[in-house]
Coordinates of C-alpha atoms and ligand atoms in Angstrom, one line a residue:
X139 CA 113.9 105.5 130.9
X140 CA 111.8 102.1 130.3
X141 CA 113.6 99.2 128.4
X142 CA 111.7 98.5 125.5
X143 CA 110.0 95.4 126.4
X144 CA 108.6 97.6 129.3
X145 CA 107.1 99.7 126.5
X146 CA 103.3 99.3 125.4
X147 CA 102.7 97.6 122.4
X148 CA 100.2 99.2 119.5
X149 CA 97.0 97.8 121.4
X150 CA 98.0 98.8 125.1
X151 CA 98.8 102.0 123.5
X152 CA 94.8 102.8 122.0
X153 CA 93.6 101.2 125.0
X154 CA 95.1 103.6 127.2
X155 CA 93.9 106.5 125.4
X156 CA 90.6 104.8 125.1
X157 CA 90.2 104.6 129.1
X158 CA 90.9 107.9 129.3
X159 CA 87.9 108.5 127.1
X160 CA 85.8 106.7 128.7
X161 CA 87.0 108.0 132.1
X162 CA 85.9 111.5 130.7
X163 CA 83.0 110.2 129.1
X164 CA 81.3 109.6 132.6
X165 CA 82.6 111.9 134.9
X166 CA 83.0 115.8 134.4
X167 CA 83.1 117.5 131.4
X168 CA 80.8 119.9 130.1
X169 CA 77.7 119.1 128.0
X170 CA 78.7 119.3 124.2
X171 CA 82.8 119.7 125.1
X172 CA 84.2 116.5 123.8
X173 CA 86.4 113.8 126.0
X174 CA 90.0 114.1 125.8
X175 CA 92.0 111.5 125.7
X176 CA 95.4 110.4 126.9
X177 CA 98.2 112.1 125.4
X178 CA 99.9 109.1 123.5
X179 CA 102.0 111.3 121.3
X180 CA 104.3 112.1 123.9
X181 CA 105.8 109.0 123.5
X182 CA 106.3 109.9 119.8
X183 CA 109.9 110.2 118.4
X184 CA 110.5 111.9 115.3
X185 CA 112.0 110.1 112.3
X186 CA 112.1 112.4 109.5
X187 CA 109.9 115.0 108.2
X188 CA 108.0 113.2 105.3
X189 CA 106.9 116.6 103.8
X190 CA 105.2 119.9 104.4
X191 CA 104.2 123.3 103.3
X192 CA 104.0 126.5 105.0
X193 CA 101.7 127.5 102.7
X194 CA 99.0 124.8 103.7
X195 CA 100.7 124.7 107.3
X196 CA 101.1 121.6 107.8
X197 CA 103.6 118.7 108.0
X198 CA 103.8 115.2 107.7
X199 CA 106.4 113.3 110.0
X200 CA 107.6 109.6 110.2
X201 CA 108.2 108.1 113.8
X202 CA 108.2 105.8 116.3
X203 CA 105.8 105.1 118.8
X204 CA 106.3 102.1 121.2
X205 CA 108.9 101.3 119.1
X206 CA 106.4 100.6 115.8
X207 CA 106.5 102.9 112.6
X208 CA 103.9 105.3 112.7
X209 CA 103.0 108.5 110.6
X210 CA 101.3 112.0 112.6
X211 CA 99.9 114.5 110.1
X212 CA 99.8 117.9 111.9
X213 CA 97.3 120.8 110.0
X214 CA 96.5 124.2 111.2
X215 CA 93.1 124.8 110.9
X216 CA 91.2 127.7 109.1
X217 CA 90.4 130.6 111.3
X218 CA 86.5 130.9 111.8
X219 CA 84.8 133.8 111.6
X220 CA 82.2 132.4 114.2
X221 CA 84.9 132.0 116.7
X222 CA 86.3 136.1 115.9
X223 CA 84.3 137.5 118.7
X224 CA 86.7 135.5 121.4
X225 CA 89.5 135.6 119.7
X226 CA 89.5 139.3 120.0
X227 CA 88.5 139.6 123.7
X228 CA 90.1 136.5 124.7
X229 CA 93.6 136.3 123.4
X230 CA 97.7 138.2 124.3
X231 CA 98.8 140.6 122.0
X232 CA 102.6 140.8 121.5
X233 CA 103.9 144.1 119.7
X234 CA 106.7 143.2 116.5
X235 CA 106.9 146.1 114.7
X236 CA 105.3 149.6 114.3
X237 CA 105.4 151.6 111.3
X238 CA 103.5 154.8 110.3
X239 CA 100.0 153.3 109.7
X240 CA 101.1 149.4 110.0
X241 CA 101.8 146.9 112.8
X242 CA 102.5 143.6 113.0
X243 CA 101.8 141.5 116.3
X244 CA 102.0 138.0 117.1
X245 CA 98.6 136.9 118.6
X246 CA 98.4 134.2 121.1
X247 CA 95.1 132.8 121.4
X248 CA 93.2 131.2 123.8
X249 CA 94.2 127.3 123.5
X250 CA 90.4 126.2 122.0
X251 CA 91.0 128.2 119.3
X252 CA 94.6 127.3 118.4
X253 CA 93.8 123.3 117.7
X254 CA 95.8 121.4 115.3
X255 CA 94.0 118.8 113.7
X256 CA 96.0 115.6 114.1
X257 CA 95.9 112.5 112.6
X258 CA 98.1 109.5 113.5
X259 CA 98.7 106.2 111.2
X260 CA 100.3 103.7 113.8
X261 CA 101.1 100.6 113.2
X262 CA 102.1 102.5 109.4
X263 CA 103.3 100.2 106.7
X264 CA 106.6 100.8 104.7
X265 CA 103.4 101.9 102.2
X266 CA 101.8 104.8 103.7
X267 CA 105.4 105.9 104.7
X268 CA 105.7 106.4 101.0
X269 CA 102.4 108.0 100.7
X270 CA 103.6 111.0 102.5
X271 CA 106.6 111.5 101.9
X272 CA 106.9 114.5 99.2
X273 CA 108.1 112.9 95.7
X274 CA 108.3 113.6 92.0
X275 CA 105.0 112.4 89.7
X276 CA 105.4 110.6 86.8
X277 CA 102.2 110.3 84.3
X278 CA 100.9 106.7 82.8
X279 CA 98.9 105.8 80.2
X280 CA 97.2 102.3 80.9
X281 CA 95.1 100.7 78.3
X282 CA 92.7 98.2 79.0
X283 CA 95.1 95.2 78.3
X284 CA 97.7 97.1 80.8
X285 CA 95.4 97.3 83.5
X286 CA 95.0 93.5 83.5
X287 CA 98.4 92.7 82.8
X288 CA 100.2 94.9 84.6
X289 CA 97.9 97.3 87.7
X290 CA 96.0 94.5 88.5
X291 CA 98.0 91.5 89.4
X292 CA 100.2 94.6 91.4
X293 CA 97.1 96.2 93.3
X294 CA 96.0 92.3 94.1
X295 CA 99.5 91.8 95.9
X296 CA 100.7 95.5 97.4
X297 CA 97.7 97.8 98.3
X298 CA 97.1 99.2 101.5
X299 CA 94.4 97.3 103.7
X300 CA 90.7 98.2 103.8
X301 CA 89.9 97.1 107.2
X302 CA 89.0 100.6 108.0
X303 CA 86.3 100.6 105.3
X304 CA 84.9 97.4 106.3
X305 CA 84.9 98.7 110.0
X306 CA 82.6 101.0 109.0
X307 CA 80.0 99.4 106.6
X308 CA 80.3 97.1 110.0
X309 CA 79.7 99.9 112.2
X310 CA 82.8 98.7 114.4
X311 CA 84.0 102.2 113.8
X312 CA 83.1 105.7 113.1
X313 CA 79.5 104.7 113.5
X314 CA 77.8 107.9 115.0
X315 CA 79.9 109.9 112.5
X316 CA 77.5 108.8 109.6
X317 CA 75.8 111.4 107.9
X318 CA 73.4 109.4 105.9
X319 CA 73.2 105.0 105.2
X320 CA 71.2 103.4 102.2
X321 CA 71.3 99.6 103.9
X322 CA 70.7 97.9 100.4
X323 CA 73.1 95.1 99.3
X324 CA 73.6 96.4 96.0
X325 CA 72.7 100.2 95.6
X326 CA 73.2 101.2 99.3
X327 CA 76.2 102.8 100.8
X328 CA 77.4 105.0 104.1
X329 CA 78.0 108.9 103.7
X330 CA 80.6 109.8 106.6
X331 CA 82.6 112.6 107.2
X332 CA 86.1 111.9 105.6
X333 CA 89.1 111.8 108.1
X334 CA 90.9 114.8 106.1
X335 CA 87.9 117.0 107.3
X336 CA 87.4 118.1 110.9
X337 CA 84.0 119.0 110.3
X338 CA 84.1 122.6 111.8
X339 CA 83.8 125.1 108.4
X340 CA 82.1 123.9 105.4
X341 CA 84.8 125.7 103.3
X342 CA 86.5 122.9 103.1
X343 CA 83.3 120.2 103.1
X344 CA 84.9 116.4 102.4
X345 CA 82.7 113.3 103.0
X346 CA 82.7 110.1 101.2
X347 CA 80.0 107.4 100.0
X348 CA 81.4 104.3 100.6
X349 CA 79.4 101.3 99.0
X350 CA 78.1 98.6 100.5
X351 CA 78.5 96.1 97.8
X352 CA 81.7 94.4 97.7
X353 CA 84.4 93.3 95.6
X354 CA 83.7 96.4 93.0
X355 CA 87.7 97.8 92.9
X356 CA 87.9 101.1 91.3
X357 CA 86.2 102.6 88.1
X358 CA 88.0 100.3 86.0
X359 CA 85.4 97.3 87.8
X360 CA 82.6 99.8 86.9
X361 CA 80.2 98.6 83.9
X362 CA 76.6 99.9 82.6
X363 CA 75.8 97.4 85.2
X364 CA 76.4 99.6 87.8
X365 CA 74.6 102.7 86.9
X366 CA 71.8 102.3 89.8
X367 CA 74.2 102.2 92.2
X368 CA 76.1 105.1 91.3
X369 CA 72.8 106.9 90.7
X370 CA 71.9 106.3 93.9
X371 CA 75.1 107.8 95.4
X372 CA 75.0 110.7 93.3
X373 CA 71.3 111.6 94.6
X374 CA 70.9 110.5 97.9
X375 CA 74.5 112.1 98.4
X376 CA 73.8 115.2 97.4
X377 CA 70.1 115.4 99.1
X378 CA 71.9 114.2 102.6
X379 CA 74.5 117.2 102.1
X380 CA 72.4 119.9 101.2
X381 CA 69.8 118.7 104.2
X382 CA 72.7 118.5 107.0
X383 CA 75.5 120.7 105.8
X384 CA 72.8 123.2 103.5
X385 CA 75.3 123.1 100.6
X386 CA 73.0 122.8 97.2
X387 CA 74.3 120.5 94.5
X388 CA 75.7 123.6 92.4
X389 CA 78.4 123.6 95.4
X390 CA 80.3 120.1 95.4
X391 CA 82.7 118.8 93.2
X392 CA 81.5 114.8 93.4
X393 CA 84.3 112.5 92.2
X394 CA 85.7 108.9 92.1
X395 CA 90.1 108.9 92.3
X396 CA 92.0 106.5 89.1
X397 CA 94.3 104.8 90.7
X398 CA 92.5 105.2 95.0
X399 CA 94.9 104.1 97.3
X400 CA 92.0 101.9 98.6
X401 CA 90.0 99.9 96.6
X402 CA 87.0 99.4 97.3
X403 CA 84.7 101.7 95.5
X404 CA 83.7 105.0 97.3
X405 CA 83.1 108.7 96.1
X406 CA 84.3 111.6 97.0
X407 CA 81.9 114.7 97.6
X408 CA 83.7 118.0 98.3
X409 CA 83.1 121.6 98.4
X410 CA 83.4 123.3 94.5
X411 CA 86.2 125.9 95.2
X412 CA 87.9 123.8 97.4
X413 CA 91.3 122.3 96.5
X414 CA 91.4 119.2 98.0
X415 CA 94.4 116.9 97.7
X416 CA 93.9 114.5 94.3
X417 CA 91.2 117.0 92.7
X418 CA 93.1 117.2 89.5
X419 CA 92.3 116.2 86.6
X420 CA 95.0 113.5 86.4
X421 CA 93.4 112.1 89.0
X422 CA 89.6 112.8 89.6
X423 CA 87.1 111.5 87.5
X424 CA 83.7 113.5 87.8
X425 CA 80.7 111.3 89.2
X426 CA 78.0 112.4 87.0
X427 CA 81.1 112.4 83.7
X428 CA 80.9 108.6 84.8
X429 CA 77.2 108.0 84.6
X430 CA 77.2 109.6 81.3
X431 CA 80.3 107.3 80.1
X432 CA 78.7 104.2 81.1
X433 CA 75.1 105.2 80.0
X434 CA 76.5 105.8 76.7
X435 CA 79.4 103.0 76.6
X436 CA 78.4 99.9 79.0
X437 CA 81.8 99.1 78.6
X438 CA 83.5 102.2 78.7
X439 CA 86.1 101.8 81.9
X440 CA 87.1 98.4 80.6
X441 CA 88.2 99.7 77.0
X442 CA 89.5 103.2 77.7
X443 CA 93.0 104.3 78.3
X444 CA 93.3 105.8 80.8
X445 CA 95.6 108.3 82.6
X446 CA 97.2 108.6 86.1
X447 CA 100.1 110.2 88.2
X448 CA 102.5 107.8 90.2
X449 CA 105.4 108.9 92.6
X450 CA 108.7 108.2 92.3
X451 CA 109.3 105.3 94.0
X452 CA 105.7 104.0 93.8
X453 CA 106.3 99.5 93.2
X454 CA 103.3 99.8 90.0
X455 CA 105.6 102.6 88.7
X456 CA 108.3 100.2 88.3
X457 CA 106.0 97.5 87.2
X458 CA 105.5 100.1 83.9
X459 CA 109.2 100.7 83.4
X460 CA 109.8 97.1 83.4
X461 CA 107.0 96.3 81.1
X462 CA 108.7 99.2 78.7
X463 CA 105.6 101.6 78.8
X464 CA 107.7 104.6 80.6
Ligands
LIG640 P1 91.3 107.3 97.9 O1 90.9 107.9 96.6 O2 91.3 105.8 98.0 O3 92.8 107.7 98.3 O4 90.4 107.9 99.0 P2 93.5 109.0 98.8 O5 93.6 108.8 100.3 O6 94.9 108.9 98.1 O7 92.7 110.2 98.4 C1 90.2 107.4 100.3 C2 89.6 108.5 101.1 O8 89.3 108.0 102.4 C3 90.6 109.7 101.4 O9 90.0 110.9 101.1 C4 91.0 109.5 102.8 O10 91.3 110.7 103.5 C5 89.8 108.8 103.4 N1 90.1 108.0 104.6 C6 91.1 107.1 104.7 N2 91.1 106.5 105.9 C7 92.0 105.5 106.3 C8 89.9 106.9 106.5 C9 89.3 106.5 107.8 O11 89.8 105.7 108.5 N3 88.1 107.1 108.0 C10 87.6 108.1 107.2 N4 86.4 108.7 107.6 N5 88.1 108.4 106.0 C11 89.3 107.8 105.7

């Protein structure tokens, strides 16, 4: 085995699986398959199983790779009923267990239709270790004067890096991902798939509006200020899903998160029905409810109390026990 200053660090690591891409971007491959790319989770070594559920089949897993913390999040995807056709004809039938009128049989499919979506957090902060990890909730109550006394001076010290979100107002990343862009300063924003969707049913439909404008936090920054910009989201949003994904307005749940785990202000538009993570009502705030709120109460998110889950050993959760308001 390699000693470990033999090992690649975090950049030789994406560069390698990016020159695979591009070696598979030129030669071979067939029109509309997409590249793969080098293999760099065999390198991975498990840690500890953050969390999972066999009921949402999937599990989240702390590691190593090149000797740097990093988080893989493996998800079995839904089965498609545009895909049954091949599964069918193309896949091994193994018998388990016969019985009058019922049997059971363990299918194996062809390897196309058995993907799991991964996604891979490397370098990962001690932060998004916590993020996954499966924990208890506690709920807070944060007034107005709490928010500036206590949330704020914490979220201005401890939260995770938006680097990604400037990456792709930038178009540095995820550029030809982009569903819809409104380049204005101060109303515009990007519409892009969100990483927690692969994009192959629209059951489970999850993109975000990421503004361009700067600097606005969360909903606690929002004021009747910025009612054209969130009317603008809220429109040209929902006109870009319905003309791409044909999913009318009647069909999304549209939705800003109190507390995000990144702020800088973006929506979240997902399919009505389905339960993505955070759609509670602890934690989502319905777009058009926050229109309303500000159109009637300019001031509204800078007054109100308002409510929020934290884990266990989440740092502002201490900050609130401290301060003697759990
Ligand atoms: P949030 O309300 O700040 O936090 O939403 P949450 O992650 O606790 O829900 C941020 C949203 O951005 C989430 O739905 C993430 O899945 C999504 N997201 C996070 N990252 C790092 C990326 C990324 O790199 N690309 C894309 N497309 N979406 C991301």
């Amino acid at each position: 085995m390699a000693d470990s200053a033999a090992k690649p660090d975090t950049e030789e690591l994406y560069q390698k699986a990016k020159r695979a891409k591009a070696d598979n971007d030129n030669g071979g491959g067939e029109a509309g398959e997409e590249p793969e790319c080098e293999n760099i989770l065999s390198e991975f070594k498990t840690s500890k199983v953050l969390s999972d559920s066999a009921r949402e089949k999937n599990i989240f897993i702390h590691g190593k790779l090149a000797d740097q913390d990093a988080v893989v999040i493996l998800e079995k995807t839904p089965i498609r009923e545009d895909t049954l056709a091949e599964l069918f004809t193309g896949s091994k039938l193994k018998l388990e267990m016969r019985n009058d009128i019922y049997s059971t049989y363990r299918l194996q499919a062809p390897p196309q239709l058995n993907e799991i979506k991964t996604t891979v957090v490397f370098p990962a902060t001690e932060k998004h270790i916590k993020k996954y990890q499966r924990q208890e909730s506690f709920l807070v109550e944060e007034t107005g004067v709490d928010y500036q006394s206590i949330t704020l001076p914490y979220i201005q010290k401890q939260s995770f890096s938006v680097q990604w979100v400037h990456n792709i107002l930038e178009k540095k990343a995820e550029a030809d991902r982009i569903v819809f862009e409104d380049p204005d300063p101060t109303v515009g924003f990007v519409l892009l798939p969100d990483f927690k969707w692969d994009q192959k049913q629209v059951d489970d439909l999850y993109l975000i509006a990421i503004t361009h404008q700067r600097g606005i936090r969360s909903l606690r920054d929002l004021t009747s200020e910025h009612l054209p910009l969130l009317q603008n989201i809220f429109q040209k949003g929902k006109e870009a899903i319905l003309q791409r994904h044909k999913l009318p307005a009647s069909k999304l749940r549209v939705y800003l998160h109190y507390q995000p785990s990144y702020y800088h202000l973006h929506v979240h538009f997902t399919k009505l029905g389905y339960e993505a993570p955070g759609c509670g009502v602890e934690r989502a705030h319905l777009l058009a409810d926050v229109i309303q709120n500000l159109q009637s109460h300019p001031e509204y998110y800078k007054t109100r109390t308002l409510y929020f889950p934290l884990r266990a050993d989440d740092g502002l959760l201490s900050k609130y026990k401290e301060a003697g308001r759990l």
